[in-house]
């Protein structure tokens, strides 16, 4: 089959809107997707696949170690500044809840890094423990697998992996799952509805609901009317912790979780959702800690993959102090104000919120230093400094992605065209039996 017909077939098999209900650019009326449809999936090498397969367990170790890092800081075994940074701007009730002993080993069961292939290797720009794209990626995997392509994870790897993860986590036979999608996360409603339908087809009782649709009594959390009620065993939390106060029934969920009437993932742990953890991995004072809890191999792999990261803290340094590995005009940076004077070349840096904000996800707060005028950069630094300590920013070294070429179908011209762009690879790891299983990879190419 020629590539044009392949793309049209893919379009026909795709749900209208592509399982995404958020803002979209104007698209051709015949296109079911708000993106360009390629005739084939993005390809990676065997060496790259092996790297991704290893990465899951490195990141699983990292999350486990971050649990210990925070706990030991709170207890005074490690420096207090660690937990103090991670607690900045968080409500006391959430901080207290995150420290409940029975949750001490809980980590996100879905791990999804954002990975940029560069000429020097793979770079992980951030980690997302409440990621969108699960249903969308699963749907794309099914479509391209049916066309004969060998897809990482297979035709139903995302569905089977998610189901296995929930069953293992539930600790009951034949569990019932509720995927709770908040108003703030409603752009992903369609894909989560699709995901629950696929999970039901695979044999797992699953429901996608608004938080206000659940009910409760002393025995737990339920859905449905009095005549056909279903008790929920596991809640998949598809809402952000910064939005907790706006999520109906959130306090009830947390209470039922605390007394063991329902299990909730990802856990209510603000500190595991902060990008500033990437800066702590490279802190010399914590070197022995990371070696002990990650091992030298995992630490080496993650240090190579994580970009150099700094926490933007306006606290004055002593006269002899410098911010490590940052320079302006050939001189070490001794205060963040000095960074305002950086040249365009010196501004090959990314500035973004660390977390716990409606602006911290979806690249809403991301600023690429060398892509903006000097005055805009200066104002961005001032904004980041003023945001501390309520909403801390981080600074990361910029790494340019490799260029790739992909063919796609143009609906207006009714032909296959070539696009040059840079790719972001998002592997989805689902955790069960103490292992992070690679179940699929989403590739997103943006025009260069």
Short mmCIF file of C-alpha atoms in Angstrom, two decimals, residues 6 8 94 147 151 233 311 334 376 402:
data_model
loop_
_atom_site.label_atom_id
_atom_site.label_comp_id
_atom_site.label_asym_id
_atom_site.label_seq_id
_atom_site.Cartn_x
_atom_site.Cartn_y
_atom_site.Cartn_z
CA UNK A 6 -1.63 4.31 4.64
CA UNK A 8 -5.69 7.93 5.16
CA UNK A 94 -0.16 18.00 52.49
CA UNK A 147 -0.53 -2.13 9.89
CA UNK A 151 6.03 -1.41 17.92
CA UNK A 233 -10.35 -0.75 45.39
CA UNK A 311 17.72 25.75 42.08
CA UNK A 334 28.42 35.05 42.44
CA UNK A 376 12.95 39.46 28.28
CA UNK A 402 19.19 16.07 16.90
#
